[in-house]
XYZ file of C-alpha atoms in Angstrom:
774
model
C -8.321 -19.255 -21.899
C -6.621 -21.205 -18.798
C -3.396 -21.964 -21.039
C -2.667 -18.692 -22.489
C -3.053 -16.941 -18.857
C -0.743 -19.990 -17.159
C 1.833 -19.408 -20.084
C 4.796 -19.964 -18.156
C 7.711 -21.450 -21.278
C 5.318 -18.936 -24.029
C 4.059 -22.115 -25.706
C 2.587 -21.445 -28.974
C -0.008 -24.613 -30.748
C 3.215 -26.621 -32.595
C 4.725 -26.587 -29.642
C 1.990 -27.117 -27.446
C 1.840 -30.023 -30.036
C 5.287 -31.257 -29.622
C 5.273 -31.408 -26.501
C 1.270 -33.831 -25.966
C 1.885 -36.223 -22.918
C 5.248 -34.951 -21.603
C 4.685 -35.350 -18.190
C 3.601 -32.255 -15.663
C 4.350 -32.207 -11.981
C 0.472 -29.590 -10.538
C -0.469 -29.092 -7.069
C -3.984 -29.552 -5.997
C -4.952 -28.947 -2.492
C -2.255 -29.017 -1.841
C -1.185 -32.565 -2.423
C 1.371 -32.392 -5.464
C -0.192 -34.911 -8.453
C 1.769 -35.549 -11.567
C 0.110 -36.151 -15.455
C 0.881 -35.943 -18.857
C 0.983 -32.241 -21.082
C -2.941 -32.439 -22.433
C -5.322 -33.620 -19.341
C -7.192 -31.329 -17.900
C -7.332 -30.536 -14.212
C -10.555 -33.084 -13.332
C -8.288 -36.391 -15.136
C -5.810 -35.464 -12.748
C -7.570 -34.667 -10.083
C -9.148 -38.224 -10.323
C -6.903 -39.667 -10.835
C -5.054 -38.941 -7.827
C -8.699 -39.587 -6.042
C -9.015 -35.382 -5.483
C -12.828 -34.776 -5.151
C -14.658 -32.224 -7.642
C -18.032 -32.679 -8.413
C -19.369 -32.998 -11.441
C -23.193 -32.126 -12.320
C -22.350 -32.561 -17.079
C -19.599 -34.444 -17.688
C -19.733 -37.680 -19.200
C -15.985 -39.083 -19.053
C -16.941 -41.135 -22.375
C -17.742 -37.621 -25.069
C -16.358 -34.637 -24.665
C -16.623 -32.154 -22.043
C -20.015 -30.112 -21.597
C -18.643 -27.412 -19.742
C -22.610 -26.511 -18.595
C -22.775 -27.264 -15.137
C -19.386 -25.164 -14.129
C -19.595 -27.292 -10.526
C -16.627 -28.439 -11.265
C -14.423 -24.339 -11.195
C -12.369 -24.603 -9.258
C -9.604 -21.490 -8.387
C -5.883 -22.007 -9.403
C -3.079 -20.150 -7.623
C -2.108 -16.562 -10.789
C -5.133 -16.997 -12.187
C -8.520 -14.004 -11.529
C -11.527 -16.234 -11.247
C -12.835 -19.331 -11.374
C -11.890 -22.308 -13.989
C -13.626 -25.508 -15.134
C -11.380 -27.762 -14.549
C -13.597 -30.139 -16.436
C -12.060 -28.378 -19.922
C -8.616 -26.844 -18.993
C -5.811 -28.236 -19.393
C -4.229 -28.082 -16.424
C 0.630 -26.971 -16.825
C 2.854 -28.255 -14.764
C 3.859 -26.069 -11.578
C 0.239 -24.484 -11.383
C -0.736 -24.490 -7.672
C -4.774 -25.340 -7.694
C -7.295 -24.925 -5.642
C -11.035 -27.529 -5.925
C -12.526 -26.116 -2.359
C -13.234 -22.982 -0.659
C -15.795 -20.565 0.344
C -15.613 -19.254 -2.454
C -15.570 -22.246 -4.160
C -17.766 -23.188 -2.063
C -20.852 -20.547 -2.758
C -20.853 -21.034 -5.928
C -21.527 -24.327 -5.663
C -24.515 -23.689 -3.400
C -25.728 -20.869 -6.230
C -25.136 -22.592 -8.540
C -28.026 -25.643 -7.265
C -30.781 -23.489 -5.958
C -30.885 -22.024 -9.823
C -30.975 -26.294 -11.036
C -34.055 -26.549 -8.478
C -35.736 -23.386 -9.584
C -38.962 -24.528 -10.030
C -38.240 -28.121 -10.740
C -40.647 -30.285 -10.175
C -40.550 -31.447 -6.624
C -42.118 -35.926 -7.787
C -39.950 -37.602 -6.379
C -42.758 -40.458 -5.347
C -42.632 -41.866 -8.108
C -39.579 -40.116 -10.024
C -38.122 -43.390 -11.877
C -34.559 -41.604 -10.473
C -35.638 -40.669 -6.821
C -32.116 -43.104 -5.205
C -29.850 -42.186 -7.142
C -31.082 -38.872 -8.766
C -27.192 -36.575 -9.045
C -29.504 -33.428 -8.408
C -31.228 -35.063 -5.168
C -27.449 -36.233 -4.469
C -25.743 -32.276 -4.756
C -28.826 -30.610 -2.057
C -27.496 -33.451 0.491
C -24.057 -32.987 -0.465
C -24.355 -29.621 -0.287
C -27.076 -28.837 2.494
C -29.260 -27.124 0.086
C -32.434 -25.832 2.528
C -33.907 -22.692 0.915
C -34.663 -21.544 -2.231
C -33.891 -17.134 -2.368
C -34.523 -17.431 -6.366
C -37.865 -17.771 -7.928
C -38.683 -17.524 -12.250
C -42.247 -17.745 -13.298
C -42.577 -20.880 -14.126
C -44.533 -21.724 -17.446
C -46.170 -24.890 -19.087
C -43.185 -27.633 -19.793
C -45.302 -30.782 -22.297
C -43.855 -33.829 -21.191
C -43.442 -36.088 -25.162
C -42.906 -39.945 -26.680
C -40.154 -40.291 -28.357
C -40.945 -43.238 -29.231
C -39.793 -46.164 -26.639
C -37.614 -42.895 -25.120
C -40.279 -40.571 -23.040
C -38.285 -37.334 -21.944
C -40.364 -33.748 -19.847
C -38.781 -30.525 -20.173
C -40.085 -29.978 -16.163
C -37.475 -32.457 -15.158
C -34.658 -31.163 -17.593
C -31.312 -29.081 -16.466
C -29.912 -28.834 -19.920
C -26.830 -30.849 -18.512
C -26.437 -31.504 -22.874
C -25.116 -35.220 -21.965
C -27.759 -36.796 -23.660
C -27.371 -34.168 -26.821
C -23.803 -34.882 -27.023
C -23.511 -38.853 -26.119
C -25.551 -39.298 -29.514
C -23.979 -37.658 -30.777
C -19.877 -38.488 -30.432
C -21.261 -41.944 -29.451
C -24.135 -43.245 -31.272
C -23.913 -40.958 -34.204
C -27.086 -40.138 -34.636
C -27.253 -36.978 -33.880
C -30.481 -36.957 -33.165
C -30.772 -35.001 -30.140
C -30.606 -31.212 -29.942
C -30.759 -27.827 -27.875
C -33.423 -26.135 -28.803
C -32.951 -22.863 -27.115
C -34.903 -19.961 -25.492
C -33.398 -18.516 -22.272
C -35.333 -20.755 -19.600
C -37.284 -21.577 -22.072
C -34.845 -24.293 -23.616
C -35.657 -28.041 -24.012
C -34.054 -31.221 -25.913
C -35.627 -31.530 -28.355
C -35.027 -34.509 -31.549
C -34.813 -35.600 -35.054
C -37.035 -38.288 -34.781
C -35.992 -40.031 -37.674
C -32.461 -40.421 -36.612
C -32.719 -42.039 -33.069
C -31.758 -45.626 -32.875
C -33.507 -46.166 -30.082
C -30.681 -47.262 -28.245
C -31.273 -45.371 -25.085
C -28.356 -44.139 -24.047
C -29.456 -40.939 -23.399
C -31.938 -42.862 -20.859
C -28.944 -44.510 -18.862
C -26.796 -41.142 -18.941
C -29.515 -38.313 -18.173
C -28.453 -36.718 -14.445
C -32.666 -36.717 -13.452
C -35.925 -38.262 -13.941
C -36.077 -36.187 -17.461
C -35.255 -39.159 -19.942
C -37.099 -42.488 -19.086
C -37.827 -45.569 -20.720
C -41.245 -45.809 -21.824
C -41.368 -49.450 -20.221
C -40.166 -49.230 -17.439
C -41.599 -45.878 -16.095
C -43.396 -45.768 -12.912
C -43.431 -49.675 -12.854
C -40.897 -50.254 -9.892
C -38.297 -47.627 -7.584
C -34.673 -47.513 -7.281
C -34.337 -49.198 -4.206
C -36.396 -52.291 -4.844
C -33.963 -53.756 -7.083
C -31.310 -56.209 -6.561
C -28.846 -55.183 -9.633
C -26.785 -58.363 -10.606
C -23.621 -57.944 -12.593
C -23.748 -59.661 -16.649
C -22.461 -59.520 -20.173
C -24.620 -58.596 -22.886
C -25.765 -61.915 -24.480
C -26.846 -60.454 -27.791
C -24.140 -60.301 -29.825
C -20.301 -60.847 -29.802
C -19.170 -56.968 -28.295
C -20.197 -58.484 -25.081
C -21.340 -55.676 -23.532
C -21.062 -55.247 -19.910
C -24.065 -54.551 -18.408
C -26.863 -54.474 -15.035
C -29.926 -56.279 -14.311
C -32.294 -54.351 -11.933
C -34.188 -57.600 -10.378
C -37.648 -57.354 -8.671
C -39.881 -59.294 -7.194
C -42.470 -60.099 -10.075
C -45.677 -58.395 -8.233
C -47.987 -58.939 -5.001
C -49.452 -61.680 -6.713
C -45.970 -63.888 -6.823
C -44.397 -62.745 -4.623
C -41.578 -65.621 -4.585
C -40.761 -64.829 -8.654
C -38.313 -62.430 -9.321
C -38.633 -60.214 -12.760
C -36.172 -57.726 -14.676
C -37.382 -54.405 -14.474
C -34.938 -53.033 -16.107
C -30.779 -52.546 -17.482
C -28.705 -50.775 -16.752
C -24.594 -49.816 -17.650
C -21.814 -48.153 -15.851
C -22.417 -45.337 -18.586
C -19.279 -43.410 -17.709
C -17.727 -45.666 -19.125
C -19.687 -48.195 -22.122
C -22.926 -47.803 -23.987
C -25.417 -50.399 -24.732
C -27.270 -50.873 -28.421
C -31.096 -51.011 -28.035
C -30.725 -54.559 -28.381
C -29.223 -54.842 -24.687
C -31.101 -52.127 -22.823
C -34.280 -53.263 -23.549
C -34.058 -57.231 -24.834
C -33.690 -58.862 -21.794
C -37.145 -60.126 -21.369
C -35.976 -63.466 -23.403
C -35.845 -65.785 -19.823
C -37.198 -69.233 -20.036
C -40.594 -69.816 -18.158
C -41.601 -72.863 -19.902
C -43.026 -76.199 -16.909
C -39.977 -78.176 -15.870
C -39.747 -81.737 -17.219
C -40.820 -85.149 -15.036
C -37.456 -87.000 -14.424
C -38.137 -89.835 -17.410
C -37.939 -87.080 -19.550
C -34.500 -86.096 -17.930
C -33.939 -89.567 -18.659
C -35.090 -89.396 -22.246
C -32.657 -86.504 -23.051
C -29.838 -88.138 -22.139
C -30.467 -91.006 -23.615
C -31.358 -89.109 -26.830
C -27.608 -87.350 -27.030
C -26.288 -91.343 -25.986
C -27.703 -92.318 -29.075
C -27.099 -89.359 -31.533
C -24.228 -89.034 -34.535
C -23.999 -85.235 -34.379
C -25.402 -82.471 -32.553
C -25.521 -79.198 -34.279
C -25.600 -75.811 -32.477
C -25.115 -72.470 -32.677
C -22.979 -69.665 -30.858
C -25.053 -67.919 -28.422
C -23.561 -70.121 -25.152
C -21.438 -70.077 -22.785
C -17.765 -70.724 -23.036
C -17.942 -74.048 -20.765
C -21.483 -74.961 -22.324
C -18.851 -75.432 -25.638
C -16.737 -77.342 -23.064
C -19.304 -79.460 -22.287
C -20.078 -80.098 -25.519
C -16.510 -81.016 -26.601
C -15.710 -82.742 -23.887
C -19.615 -85.010 -24.911
C -17.636 -85.365 -28.608
C -14.846 -86.777 -27.189
C -16.896 -89.346 -25.369
C -19.017 -90.050 -27.040
C -17.473 -90.126 -30.928
C -19.545 -87.675 -32.229
C -19.849 -85.129 -34.700
C -20.193 -81.848 -33.954
C -21.958 -78.607 -35.907
C -21.987 -75.264 -35.709
C -22.253 -73.591 -39.202
C -21.224 -69.740 -37.970
C -18.285 -70.802 -35.711
C -16.636 -73.730 -38.202
C -16.314 -70.932 -40.527
C -15.036 -68.324 -37.915
C -12.084 -71.411 -37.690
C -11.170 -72.017 -40.082
C -10.222 -68.084 -41.338
C -9.087 -68.001 -37.925
C -6.859 -71.433 -37.906
C -5.510 -69.942 -41.950
C -5.084 -66.297 -40.909
C -2.821 -67.006 -37.338
C -0.325 -69.085 -40.644
C 0.535 -66.319 -41.497
C 0.183 -63.921 -39.111
C 2.467 -66.420 -36.426
C -0.276 -64.617 -34.254
C -3.138 -67.307 -32.280
C -5.431 -64.258 -32.289
C -5.838 -60.427 -34.434
C -4.487 -57.473 -33.047
C -7.409 -55.692 -32.384
C -9.888 -53.866 -30.114
C -13.220 -51.825 -29.587
C -10.467 -50.327 -27.806
C -8.281 -49.878 -31.075
C -10.983 -48.519 -33.251
C -12.136 -46.092 -31.442
C -8.023 -44.853 -31.453
C -7.601 -45.166 -35.240
C -7.223 -42.198 -37.998
C -8.069 -44.357 -41.132
C -10.482 -47.081 -40.075
C -11.640 -49.523 -43.401
C -14.314 -51.853 -42.961
C -15.094 -54.319 -44.880
C -17.806 -56.673 -45.636
C -20.277 -56.021 -42.573
C -23.355 -54.273 -42.811
C -21.794 -52.653 -39.381
C -25.040 -50.830 -37.744
C -27.144 -53.730 -37.925
C -24.876 -56.895 -37.351
C -21.774 -54.489 -33.508
C -23.773 -52.099 -32.397
C -21.271 -51.582 -30.699
C -18.430 -51.573 -33.534
C -19.908 -48.363 -34.944
C -19.613 -46.729 -31.640
C -16.077 -47.255 -31.663
C -16.125 -46.106 -35.518
C -17.925 -43.748 -35.047
C -15.214 -42.173 -31.628
C -13.336 -42.805 -34.206
C -14.444 -40.013 -36.988
C -16.014 -37.569 -34.033
C -12.512 -37.748 -31.880
C -9.532 -38.674 -33.737
C -11.228 -37.415 -37.159
C -10.308 -40.245 -38.549
C -11.064 -41.591 -42.440
C -13.472 -44.807 -42.327
C -13.860 -46.850 -45.411
C -16.730 -48.531 -45.926
C -16.961 -51.154 -48.471
C -19.942 -53.043 -49.536
C -22.146 -54.291 -51.990
C -25.762 -51.067 -49.715
C -24.854 -48.717 -48.987
C -25.619 -48.567 -45.578
C -27.633 -45.590 -44.557
C -26.681 -44.907 -40.935
C -23.334 -44.415 -41.985
C -23.989 -42.350 -44.927
C -22.026 -38.800 -42.513
C -19.800 -41.249 -40.683
C -17.048 -42.522 -44.498
C -14.924 -40.626 -46.495
C -15.589 -42.932 -48.776
C -17.706 -45.781 -49.553
C -16.915 -48.336 -52.070
C -19.572 -50.130 -54.282
C -18.448 -53.755 -54.760
C -20.680 -56.780 -56.085
C -21.861 -59.077 -54.494
C -19.441 -62.363 -53.802
C -15.795 -60.782 -55.274
C -14.597 -59.432 -52.017
C -11.969 -62.663 -52.261
C -10.626 -59.539 -55.610
C -11.125 -56.431 -53.223
C -9.476 -57.794 -50.627
C -6.510 -59.260 -52.582
C -6.305 -55.472 -54.610
C -6.171 -54.096 -51.246
C -3.236 -56.288 -49.956
C -1.668 -55.225 -53.715
C -2.392 -51.407 -53.146
C -1.959 -51.553 -48.890
C 1.865 -54.020 -48.746
C 4.986 -51.791 -50.225
C 7.172 -54.643 -50.356
C 6.425 -57.202 -51.448
C 6.909 -61.498 -49.421
C 8.665 -63.168 -51.618
C 7.744 -66.326 -51.214
C 4.197 -64.124 -52.546
C 5.823 -61.960 -54.778
C 4.975 -64.611 -57.741
C 0.904 -63.847 -56.922
C 1.602 -60.685 -56.313
C 2.894 -60.151 -59.473
C 0.635 -62.000 -61.373
C -2.709 -59.762 -60.638
C -4.287 -58.173 -63.470
C -5.842 -55.422 -61.196
C -7.748 -54.056 -64.144
C -9.597 -57.177 -64.853
C -10.979 -57.468 -61.320
C -11.341 -53.713 -60.931
C -14.268 -54.782 -63.458
C -15.703 -57.507 -62.909
C -16.133 -56.222 -58.816
C -16.645 -52.720 -59.606
C -14.618 -51.732 -57.763
C -12.140 -48.957 -59.825
C -8.782 -48.347 -59.888
C -8.371 -44.166 -58.763
C -10.945 -45.823 -55.951
C -7.975 -47.603 -54.523
C -5.368 -45.005 -55.516
C -7.966 -42.872 -53.267
C -8.182 -45.142 -50.064
C -3.832 -45.446 -50.343
C -3.763 -40.719 -50.439
C -6.235 -40.740 -48.237
C -3.851 -42.729 -45.489
C -1.389 -41.192 -46.133
C -0.009 -39.507 -42.993
C -1.727 -41.764 -40.649
C -0.247 -44.212 -37.971
C -2.812 -45.644 -36.686
C -4.855 -47.796 -39.129
C -7.961 -50.638 -38.386
C -8.813 -52.983 -40.434
C -12.140 -54.608 -40.248
C -13.229 -57.847 -41.474
C -17.294 -58.829 -41.389
C -19.201 -61.690 -41.153
C -20.335 -61.877 -44.813
C -16.421 -63.066 -45.555
C -16.246 -66.291 -43.439
C -19.187 -67.736 -45.253
C -17.909 -66.914 -49.164
C -16.838 -69.439 -50.659
C -13.078 -68.592 -51.145
C -12.736 -67.341 -47.241
C -9.104 -69.083 -47.055
C -7.661 -67.101 -50.087
C -9.288 -64.536 -48.363
C -7.814 -65.108 -44.472
C -4.557 -64.790 -47.107
C -4.316 -61.849 -48.033
C -5.142 -60.330 -44.217
C -3.240 -61.696 -42.568
C -0.471 -60.783 -45.187
C -2.622 -56.921 -44.513
C -1.422 -58.117 -40.575
C 2.050 -58.214 -41.146
C 3.938 -56.471 -43.578
C 2.058 -54.074 -42.993
C 0.386 -51.358 -40.108
C -2.961 -52.241 -40.166
C -3.819 -53.135 -36.938
C -6.762 -56.508 -37.665
C -10.144 -56.791 -36.731
C -11.578 -60.729 -37.456
C -15.087 -58.766 -35.678
C -17.210 -62.340 -34.788
C -20.528 -62.785 -36.376
C -22.164 -63.867 -32.706
C -21.996 -63.855 -28.749
C -19.760 -65.913 -28.272
C -18.407 -67.698 -32.455
C -14.565 -67.140 -31.107
C -14.393 -68.845 -27.430
C -16.932 -71.862 -29.267
C -14.344 -71.767 -32.466
C -11.441 -71.864 -29.568
C -12.878 -75.173 -27.356
C -14.431 -77.189 -29.822
C -13.452 -79.248 -32.537
C -16.364 -78.389 -35.672
C -17.054 -80.863 -38.043
C -18.497 -79.021 -40.584
C -21.849 -81.193 -42.252
C -24.060 -83.085 -39.309
C -24.712 -86.984 -40.667
C -27.484 -89.661 -39.133
C -29.732 -88.812 -35.842
C -28.738 -85.529 -34.912
C -29.888 -83.314 -31.873
C -30.635 -79.480 -32.263
C -28.990 -77.253 -28.622
C -30.880 -74.252 -29.058
C -31.691 -75.314 -33.331
C -34.454 -77.841 -34.647
C -32.355 -81.485 -34.481
C -34.216 -84.948 -34.377
C -34.148 -84.182 -30.550
C -33.916 -80.629 -29.653
C -32.757 -78.781 -26.829
C -33.582 -75.651 -25.916
C -33.744 -72.765 -24.488
C -37.219 -70.735 -26.124
C -39.740 -71.896 -28.306
C -41.208 -75.477 -27.916
C -38.457 -78.136 -28.021
C -37.869 -81.858 -26.882
C -35.893 -80.693 -23.023
C -36.422 -77.094 -21.896
C -32.685 -76.263 -20.733
C -32.629 -72.357 -18.867
C -31.707 -69.123 -21.584
C -28.832 -66.801 -20.794
C -30.171 -64.878 -18.296
C -31.031 -67.250 -16.434
C -27.358 -69.388 -15.756
C -23.780 -68.509 -14.565
C -20.067 -68.817 -17.358
C -18.443 -66.569 -19.317
C -18.454 -65.709 -23.199
C -15.073 -64.736 -25.347
C -16.609 -61.526 -27.342
C -14.611 -59.672 -30.084
C -11.748 -57.366 -27.291
C -10.140 -61.050 -26.643
C -11.671 -60.931 -23.009
C -13.160 -63.439 -21.337
C -16.088 -62.248 -19.496
C -18.724 -63.811 -15.923
C -21.939 -63.442 -16.394
C -24.279 -63.909 -14.079
C -27.940 -65.221 -13.827
C -30.481 -63.099 -13.185
C -33.344 -65.250 -12.934
C -34.265 -68.648 -12.200
C -34.935 -71.994 -13.685
C -36.929 -74.792 -12.466
C -35.463 -77.796 -14.365
C -31.900 -79.963 -15.607
C -28.665 -77.686 -17.763
C -26.282 -79.419 -20.391
C -24.387 -80.943 -17.347
C -26.021 -82.548 -16.190
C -26.741 -84.051 -18.768
C -23.656 -84.596 -19.416
C -23.131 -86.092 -15.848
C -24.444 -88.270 -17.101
C -22.427 -89.257 -19.325
C -18.717 -87.802 -19.257
C -16.753 -89.972 -17.051
C -15.543 -87.072 -14.575
C -18.094 -84.986 -13.447
C -18.672 -81.339 -12.971
C -21.300 -80.145 -9.047
C -22.059 -76.470 -11.822
C -21.371 -75.437 -15.346
C -19.076 -72.624 -13.703
C -17.407 -75.460 -12.313
C -15.522 -75.660 -16.312
C -14.153 -71.718 -16.394
C -11.200 -72.864 -14.886
C -10.725 -75.881 -17.499
C -10.827 -73.832 -20.363
C -8.231 -74.920 -22.245
C -5.621 -72.425 -21.609
C -3.551 -73.474 -25.067
C -5.630 -71.217 -26.366
C -5.313 -68.190 -24.775
C -7.993 -69.045 -20.773
C -6.293 -68.334 -17.742
C -6.896 -71.880 -15.243
C -9.340 -68.723 -13.437
C -12.035 -70.467 -11.083
C -15.353 -68.142 -12.502
C -15.978 -67.188 -9.214
C -12.334 -65.434 -9.614
C -13.588 -63.616 -11.595
C -14.363 -59.478 -11.429
C -17.569 -57.014 -12.209
C -18.060 -53.238 -13.500
C -14.528 -50.151 -14.913
C -11.753 -49.193 -12.417
C -11.814 -45.619 -12.174
C -9.905 -45.022 -15.183
C -12.542 -46.649 -17.438
C -10.483 -50.108 -16.925
C -13.692 -53.189 -18.157
C -13.055 -55.553 -14.009
C -15.189 -57.956 -15.690
C -12.896 -61.803 -16.918
C -9.586 -61.288 -18.051
C -7.847 -60.991 -21.570
C -6.791 -63.738 -23.508
C -3.095 -64.536 -23.976
C -1.351 -63.754 -27.284
C 0.970 -66.474 -28.610
C 3.527 -66.394 -30.879
C 4.290 -68.550 -32.867
C 8.051 -69.351 -32.470
C 10.142 -69.607 -35.089
C 9.676 -73.490 -34.857
C 6.692 -73.831 -35.597
C 6.131 -71.426 -38.342
C 4.797 -71.734 -41.549
C 7.320 -70.559 -44.200
C 4.480 -69.868 -46.692
C 0.252 -71.319 -47.967
C -0.511 -71.915 -51.187
C -2.413 -68.594 -52.544
C -4.708 -69.315 -55.032
C -5.051 -67.360 -57.879
C -9.106 -65.063 -57.843
C -11.202 -67.444 -59.282
C -13.738 -66.078 -61.620
C -16.545 -63.442 -59.789
C -20.321 -65.868 -58.952
C -23.084 -63.997 -61.035
C -26.026 -62.096 -59.184
C -28.363 -61.514 -61.546
C -32.606 -61.445 -60.877
C -33.003 -61.141 -57.421
C -30.667 -60.606 -54.613
C -30.644 -61.114 -51.346
C -29.099 -60.510 -47.960
C -29.204 -62.165 -44.354
C -29.881 -59.030 -42.815
C -31.226 -57.870 -39.346
C -33.576 -55.301 -38.439
C -31.704 -52.284 -36.100
C -31.177 -53.397 -32.691
C -32.747 -57.424 -33.730
C -30.044 -60.284 -32.841
C -32.060 -63.866 -32.567
C -35.171 -65.094 -31.010
C -34.392 -64.009 -27.722
C -34.593 -60.552 -28.746
C -37.668 -60.709 -30.788
C -39.417 -61.774 -27.410
C -38.444 -58.787 -26.212
C -41.929 -56.646 -25.258
C -39.569 -53.336 -25.905
C -38.033 -54.095 -29.696
C -40.924 -54.419 -32.068
C -39.111 -55.251 -35.799
C -41.275 -56.858 -38.877
C -39.319 -60.119 -40.052
C -40.567 -58.719 -43.532
C -37.860 -59.042 -46.865
C -36.658 -55.543 -47.234
C -36.139 -53.464 -50.806
C -35.454 -50.733 -52.530
C -38.638 -50.265 -55.710
C -35.590 -51.031 -58.130
C -35.699 -54.756 -56.124
C -40.118 -54.525 -56.534
C -40.186 -54.070 -60.664
C -36.484 -56.728 -61.047
C -38.925 -59.178 -58.876
C -42.125 -58.785 -60.377
C -43.834 -57.653 -56.573
C -45.506 -54.113 -54.488
C -44.832 -53.047 -51.347
C -47.223 -55.946 -48.912
C -46.972 -58.850 -51.163
C -46.162 -62.226 -49.488
C -43.869 -63.906 -51.989
C -42.854 -66.920 -51.465
C -38.456 -66.624 -51.075
C -37.250 -70.212 -53.011
C -33.655 -71.412 -52.701
C -31.874 -74.843 -53.809
C -35.470 -76.436 -53.616
C -35.890 -74.985 -50.540
C -39.110 -72.118 -49.848
C -39.865 -69.473 -46.971
C -42.310 -66.519 -47.060
C -42.313 -63.193 -46.350
C -44.301 -59.962 -46.755
C -41.891 -57.758 -49.144
C -41.489 -54.250 -48.303
C -40.700 -50.929 -49.428
C -37.510 -48.870 -47.862
C -35.799 -45.467 -49.388
C -33.428 -46.206 -47.502
C -32.227 -49.114 -49.203
C -30.724 -48.216 -52.279
C -30.131 -51.374 -54.647
C -31.219 -54.558 -56.411
C -30.518 -56.493 -53.399
C -33.051 -56.447 -50.540
C -32.209 -57.782 -46.788
C -33.995 -60.454 -45.379
C -34.141 -61.361 -41.989
C -34.301 -64.510 -39.491
C -34.301 -63.918 -36.259
C -37.112 -64.744 -35.581
C -37.052 -67.667 -36.853
C -36.551 -69.500 -33.442
C -37.039 -73.370 -34.589
C -37.069 -73.260 -37.803
C -33.775 -74.446 -39.869
C -33.876 -71.841 -42.311
C -31.064 -72.593 -45.728
C -30.363 -69.490 -46.863
C -29.119 -68.566 -43.155
C -26.244 -70.708 -44.009
C -23.061 -69.661 -45.162
C -22.481 -66.821 -47.844
C -25.163 -63.810 -47.132
C -25.320 -63.165 -49.827
C -28.152 -65.548 -52.368
C -29.406 -65.589 -56.102
C -33.407 -66.724 -55.266
C -36.334 -67.140 -57.307
C -39.221 -64.616 -56.147
C -42.277 -65.512 -56.786
C -45.713 -63.802 -55.965
C -48.765 -65.757 -53.177
C -51.421 -65.081 -55.023
C -54.223 -65.747 -52.311
């Protein structure tokens, strides 16, 4: 409407498209402001520090335009217009506040206040409520409007609570559920004054983002409700420690209660909801601190001696960069092996990829993903492996109308309404899939690999992988005209027996096409560990387990030989999938020793605090010599993440370039017959830390289709032995109607300090299933 009214240049739709991102100038409240064609008035005003009040606006979704608080006056236009959705036009003269606009906004606030319950004393939002703040801002002291009230029953939707009597129908929750999360669970149930928010509960992911964006107390966490007041808590900035997204969050910390006034507890997790989003694990999986009793000095000395006498240290990637560097220094000092199966596989893949792509790091981040108009994902059940990536895929679909091609052995019910093409392939055929993708995507094959591509038997690979040539041709057609393309490589790939070949193929796609590549790290700090540590493939001799089972175990959970702090009790940094070093802070204290204390008894060079290693992280791997206390937190007004810093991209010069690495012929595919399982966690479960959450209740059943049950000769509810390479583990089996095909999902998040051979390397395993007879 506004663009038509202000058609200074008589611009048509095609003309506007042609002038997208063209510089423009507008005057707002007498201040000359620059912008670009296509920006809204509110965008330009905020960037120039000009305040326009809003109630329904949310930066990370499209304009909602329900509150009408952002109305402004434009010279030459009758009436007020909504600055949140109207595009600015070159030369416009805009007024953000005058008597008419002020009266308009005050009246809106009075309408919001009609029959709004006066329960601020117990409302969870009190003290940080937009309705309270705006009433004070506009000095609403009286109420001239009245409407007959009606009963509005509060509802419980799993972990979420909704009170329609508090709801102002801003629609933020509906938009973030649809545009960011992609669940489309929440919707508006229309009825005029009776309108409420309702839910398709089967679609709800229980992520809690609706709670975060709610400006009042209508959407709440049932686990937090009536347990604390906003002003009681200290907010501790941190980074989520559950997956490689490393999302920004704040721990709300307060005293544990009248009986424990000197003990603190985390009451909830919040985030900068304007710009960031948390999954359910990040929001509700916060109660994983180590509460075990502190050790004696003698026990500490035993831990030191155990490391001195060890031949190997085995660990996972749920650690900080600083802990990884300490482990590397212990290896250099003692000559021991350093073993991390997850990071080793990723490191080998990244190193091969880097040699061919001639860059030390991959090229895509989550911001790249959400800006893409074409996305191919292979080798990950992304809705479980990394919800943050899934959210950015959904944003690309909603905002860029992206083509999304999902390639996997198992269809994912959470992605069915998102992908434009699902390509199902056989287990173990990822090498063949990438070879065929490279063949179809690279128009001009590099000379050094031309013979390889010439010799590819596409027909044979297509038949063995069950991916038709017509499917690959369809992918290529879908990419026509797409300018921002991203290829996402998932965790399945790194443990594949021919991952080196696959890494070369992925690097060739990076180098010889216009695709950006993301190698999604599988655990919180997989990327950091792979850059910092010189890793070995197998342990030997006496083994120290660090957060995993060893001959002598040092861990932050279960009942290890020696206790250390959990990740919400530590300061340090992670390296996330956005190629960024992120700082995290200790929300809770820990009475006892940490890895650095043990290392100080062994290493020649000692550091007082673990974070003294932050500035010592290897510069040649892209880290920077920045002290921990000099790292920032939060977001700026443009939505830029201020935490930490970006890893430095290093492109190889001519002297360091590798001419080529041999790309061997695609091996004959392994045959996965009989009962096949796939290591995959339930929604919002990643590890033992999330399993400890009282708000994230999940079972560890082996889940499969009715077809799997028939093949395995078992029934839903049976206790079964899962046998692989002579080792056995037990799970209850449950038929899951959302799983298709004959591969079952095998969770490991409950394992704790239990060794599980099924968890190693390639995620698919052909196993023997035996019913446990009672």
